[in-house]
Amino acid sequence: FDRLEKINSIRRDNALRLLNLLSNFDFIQFPEISPQAEPVFLRLPFIVDRKEIGTHLFISMRSKGIGISKYYFRTLPDMYVNLVDSNPRYYPGANHISRCLYTLPTHAYLQENDFEIILNTFRNVSKY
């Protein structure tokens, strides 16, 4: 517990740095942060506008050692097909999020080179 505030501070700083670096890419969306909130950012979530972009980011960053994560693989209707109609047209938001929600690491072990890799990967995808 003695180190918790320092750890959380580093995570917040890294998340804010990533938000600043990536905020100009029009194919991603970050959560809005209320001015009254002070999120810890265990990971930085973002949504891409197309599945193909997310897949490219995921494969490219993973191959370079960046721990990008895919957050959801299926919707609840997909998981409980016998209980709920899983037709994607009934759940367009859930389907989009299951295909397009990713997270980036914010931990204290991120190095300067990691930020460069992340930024360059997003730059390469913006040409895609």
PDB file of C-alpha atoms in Angstrom:
ATOM      1  CA  PHE A   1       0.000   0.000   0.000  1.00  0.00           C
ATOM      2  CA  ASP A   2       2.904   2.384   0.597  1.00  0.00           C
ATOM      3  CA  ARG A   3       3.672   2.420  -3.157  1.00  0.00           C
ATOM      4  CA  LEU A   4       0.067   2.495  -4.393  1.00  0.00           C
ATOM      5  CA  GLU A   5      -0.174   6.257  -4.939  1.00  0.00           C
ATOM      6  CA  LYS A   6       3.143   6.296  -6.831  1.00  0.00           C
ATOM      7  CA  ILE A   7       2.015   3.365  -9.027  1.00  0.00           C
ATOM      8  CA  ASN A   8      -1.349   5.023  -9.721  1.00  0.00           C
ATOM      9  CA  SER A   9       0.360   8.325 -10.493  1.00  0.00           C
ATOM     10  CA  ILE A  10       2.629   6.657 -13.074  1.00  0.00           C
ATOM     11  CA  ARG A  11      -0.368   4.909 -14.662  1.00  0.00           C
ATOM     12  CA  ARG A  12      -2.280   8.194 -14.884  1.00  0.00           C
ATOM     13  CA  ASP A  13       0.731   9.988 -16.369  1.00  0.00           C
ATOM     14  CA  ASN A  14       1.290   7.238 -18.934  1.00  0.00           C
ATOM     15  CA  ALA A  15      -2.407   7.169 -19.872  1.00  0.00           C
ATOM     16  CA  LEU A  16      -2.498  10.949 -20.278  1.00  0.00           C
ATOM     17  CA  ARG A  17       0.645  10.811 -22.390  1.00  0.00           C
ATOM     18  CA  LEU A  18      -0.943   8.175 -24.637  1.00  0.00           C
ATOM     19  CA  LEU A  19      -4.151  10.206 -24.866  1.00  0.00           C
ATOM     20  CA  ASN A  20      -2.132  13.231 -25.974  1.00  0.00           C
ATOM     21  CA  LEU A  21      -0.081  11.243 -28.481  1.00  0.00           C
ATOM     22  CA  LEU A  22      -3.068   9.493 -30.038  1.00  0.00           C
ATOM     23  CA  SER A  23      -5.856  12.061 -29.791  1.00  0.00           C
ATOM     24  CA  ASN A  24      -5.494  13.290 -33.384  1.00  0.00           C
ATOM     25  CA  PHE A  25      -6.219   9.945 -35.015  1.00  0.00           C
ATOM     26  CA  ASP A  26      -9.775  10.079 -36.303  1.00  0.00           C
ATOM     27  CA  PHE A  27     -10.273   6.300 -36.403  1.00  0.00           C
ATOM     28  CA  ILE A  28     -10.148   5.870 -32.615  1.00  0.00           C
ATOM     29  CA  GLN A  29     -12.297   7.031 -29.751  1.00  0.00           C
ATOM     30  CA  PHE A  30     -11.287   7.280 -26.112  1.00  0.00           C
ATOM     31  CA  PRO A  31     -13.677   7.421 -23.172  1.00  0.00           C
ATOM     32  CA  GLU A  32     -14.633  10.873 -22.010  1.00  0.00           C
ATOM     33  CA  ILE A  33     -13.156  11.684 -18.630  1.00  0.00           C
ATOM     34  CA  SER A  34     -15.241  13.776 -16.305  1.00  0.00           C
ATOM     35  CA  PRO A  35     -13.376  16.792 -14.901  1.00  0.00           C
ATOM     36  CA  GLN A  36     -14.285  15.573 -11.404  1.00  0.00           C
ATOM     37  CA  ALA A  37     -12.816  12.096 -12.020  1.00  0.00           C
ATOM     38  CA  GLU A  38      -9.267  10.940 -11.463  1.00  0.00           C
ATOM     39  CA  PRO A  39      -9.112   7.536 -13.140  1.00  0.00           C
ATOM     40  CA  VAL A  40      -6.294   5.174 -12.252  1.00  0.00           C
ATOM     41  CA  PHE A  41      -6.098   3.679 -15.767  1.00  0.00           C
ATOM     42  CA  LEU A  42      -5.113   0.102 -15.103  1.00  0.00           C
ATOM     43  CA  ARG A  43      -5.241   0.038 -18.913  1.00  0.00           C
ATOM     44  CA  LEU A  44      -6.240   2.691 -21.452  1.00  0.00           C
ATOM     45  CA  PRO A  45      -9.350   1.632 -23.376  1.00  0.00           C
ATOM     46  CA  PHE A  46     -10.090   2.801 -26.909  1.00  0.00           C
ATOM     47  CA  ILE A  47     -12.507   1.899 -29.676  1.00  0.00           C
ATOM     48  CA  VAL A  48     -11.505   1.771 -33.339  1.00  0.00           C
ATOM     49  CA  ASP A  49     -14.040   2.550 -36.026  1.00  0.00           C
ATOM     50  CA  ARG A  50     -13.393  -0.642 -38.025  1.00  0.00           C
ATOM     51  CA  LYS A  51     -12.491  -4.187 -37.013  1.00  0.00           C
ATOM     52  CA  GLU A  52      -9.713  -4.341 -39.643  1.00  0.00           C
ATOM     53  CA  ILE A  53      -7.914  -1.394 -38.057  1.00  0.00           C
ATOM     54  CA  GLY A  54      -8.078  -3.005 -34.621  1.00  0.00           C
ATOM     55  CA  THR A  55      -6.787  -6.302 -35.964  1.00  0.00           C
ATOM     56  CA  HIS A  56      -3.871  -4.545 -37.656  1.00  0.00           C
ATOM     57  CA  LEU A  57      -3.021  -2.586 -34.488  1.00  0.00           C
ATOM     58  CA  PHE A  58      -3.254  -5.740 -32.389  1.00  0.00           C
ATOM     59  CA  ILE A  59      -1.014  -7.873 -34.607  1.00  0.00           C
ATOM     60  CA  SER A  60       1.519  -5.125 -35.218  1.00  0.00           C
ATOM     61  CA  MET A  61       1.922  -4.034 -31.603  1.00  0.00           C
ATOM     62  CA  ARG A  62       1.979  -7.584 -30.240  1.00  0.00           C
ATOM     63  CA  SER A  63       4.757  -8.466 -32.685  1.00  0.00           C
ATOM     64  CA  LYS A  64       6.757  -5.521 -31.297  1.00  0.00           C
ATOM     65  CA  GLY A  65       6.248  -6.472 -27.643  1.00  0.00           C
ATOM     66  CA  ILE A  66       3.483  -3.989 -26.763  1.00  0.00           C
ATOM     67  CA  GLY A  67       0.809  -5.583 -24.582  1.00  0.00           C
ATOM     68  CA  ILE A  68      -2.263  -4.347 -26.426  1.00  0.00           C
ATOM     69  CA  SER A  69      -5.345  -6.340 -25.416  1.00  0.00           C
ATOM     70  CA  LYS A  70      -8.622  -7.109 -27.084  1.00  0.00           C
ATOM     71  CA  TYR A  71     -11.192  -6.521 -24.417  1.00  0.00           C
ATOM     72  CA  TYR A  72     -14.284  -8.436 -25.507  1.00  0.00           C
ATOM     73  CA  PHE A  73     -14.434 -11.266 -27.994  1.00  0.00           C
ATOM     74  CA  ARG A  74     -18.174 -11.901 -27.934  1.00  0.00           C
ATOM     75  CA  THR A  75     -21.376 -10.240 -26.833  1.00  0.00           C
ATOM     76  CA  LEU A  76     -23.601 -11.692 -24.122  1.00  0.00           C
ATOM     77  CA  PRO A  77     -26.184 -12.754 -26.749  1.00  0.00           C
ATOM     78  CA  ASP A  78     -23.374 -14.637 -28.543  1.00  0.00           C
ATOM     79  CA  MET A  79     -22.523 -16.421 -25.319  1.00  0.00           C
ATOM     80  CA  TYR A  80     -26.122 -17.331 -24.476  1.00  0.00           C
ATOM     81  CA  VAL A  81     -27.583 -18.167 -27.874  1.00  0.00           C
ATOM     82  CA  ASN A  82     -30.138 -20.525 -26.350  1.00  0.00           C
ATOM     83  CA  LEU A  83     -31.494 -17.797 -24.074  1.00  0.00           C
ATOM     84  CA  VAL A  84     -31.299 -14.634 -26.191  1.00  0.00           C
ATOM     85  CA  ASP A  85     -31.700 -13.941 -29.888  1.00  0.00           C
ATOM     86  CA  SER A  86     -28.114 -13.315 -31.011  1.00  0.00           C
ATOM     87  CA  ASN A  87     -28.961 -11.589 -34.287  1.00  0.00           C
ATOM     88  CA  PRO A  88     -26.333  -8.801 -34.577  1.00  0.00           C
ATOM     89  CA  ARG A  89     -28.863  -6.264 -35.843  1.00  0.00           C
ATOM     90  CA  TYR A  90     -30.553  -6.287 -32.414  1.00  0.00           C
ATOM     91  CA  TYR A  91     -27.317  -5.307 -30.633  1.00  0.00           C
ATOM     92  CA  PRO A  92     -25.340  -3.035 -32.982  1.00  0.00           C
ATOM     93  CA  GLY A  93     -23.498  -1.239 -30.154  1.00  0.00           C
ATOM     94  CA  ALA A  94     -22.543  -4.445 -28.360  1.00  0.00           C
ATOM     95  CA  ASN A  95     -21.409  -6.004 -31.616  1.00  0.00           C
ATOM     96  CA  HIS A  96     -19.274  -3.001 -32.498  1.00  0.00           C
ATOM     97  CA  ILE A  97     -17.651  -2.957 -29.061  1.00  0.00           C
ATOM     98  CA  SER A  98     -16.958  -6.702 -29.113  1.00  0.00           C
ATOM     99  CA  ARG A  99     -15.142  -6.248 -32.444  1.00  0.00           C
ATOM    100  CA  CYS A 100     -13.457  -2.904 -31.825  1.00  0.00           C
ATOM    101  CA  LEU A 101     -12.615  -2.331 -28.123  1.00  0.00           C
ATOM    102  CA  TYR A 102      -8.929  -2.617 -27.207  1.00  0.00           C
ATOM    103  CA  THR A 103      -6.731  -1.493 -24.322  1.00  0.00           C
ATOM    104  CA  LEU A 104      -3.158  -0.250 -24.092  1.00  0.00           C
ATOM    105  CA  PRO A 105      -0.815  -0.777 -21.142  1.00  0.00           C
ATOM    106  CA  THR A 106      -0.194   2.090 -18.737  1.00  0.00           C
ATOM    107  CA  HIS A 107       2.134   0.351 -16.274  1.00  0.00           C
ATOM    108  CA  ALA A 108       5.384   1.762 -14.944  1.00  0.00           C
ATOM    109  CA  TYR A 109       7.532  -0.477 -17.134  1.00  0.00           C
ATOM    110  CA  LEU A 110       6.660   1.373 -20.341  1.00  0.00           C
ATOM    111  CA  GLN A 111       9.839   2.765 -21.859  1.00  0.00           C
ATOM    112  CA  GLU A 112      10.319   5.747 -24.174  1.00  0.00           C
ATOM    113  CA  ASN A 113      10.690   3.313 -27.068  1.00  0.00           C
ATOM    114  CA  ASP A 114       7.286   1.770 -26.254  1.00  0.00           C
ATOM    115  CA  PHE A 115       5.567   5.127 -26.700  1.00  0.00           C
ATOM    116  CA  GLU A 116       7.340   5.548 -30.040  1.00  0.00           C
ATOM    117  CA  ILE A 117       6.267   2.070 -31.168  1.00  0.00           C
ATOM    118  CA  ILE A 118       2.659   2.771 -30.208  1.00  0.00           C
ATOM    119  CA  LEU A 119       2.607   6.140 -31.971  1.00  0.00           C
ATOM    120  CA  ASN A 120       4.294   4.785 -35.113  1.00  0.00           C
ATOM    121  CA  THR A 121       1.909   1.846 -35.239  1.00  0.00           C
ATOM    122  CA  PHE A 122      -1.063   4.215 -35.129  1.00  0.00           C
ATOM    123  CA  ARG A 123       0.571   6.365 -37.829  1.00  0.00           C
ATOM    124  CA  ASN A 124       1.031   3.317 -40.063  1.00  0.00           C
ATOM    125  CA  VAL A 125      -2.566   2.258 -39.545  1.00  0.00           C
ATOM    126  CA  SER A 126      -3.829   5.741 -40.438  1.00  0.00           C
ATOM    127  CA  LYS A 127      -2.459   5.112 -43.953  1.00  0.00           C
ATOM    128  CA  TYR A 128      -4.306   1.782 -44.083  1.00  0.00           C
TER     129      TYR A 128
END
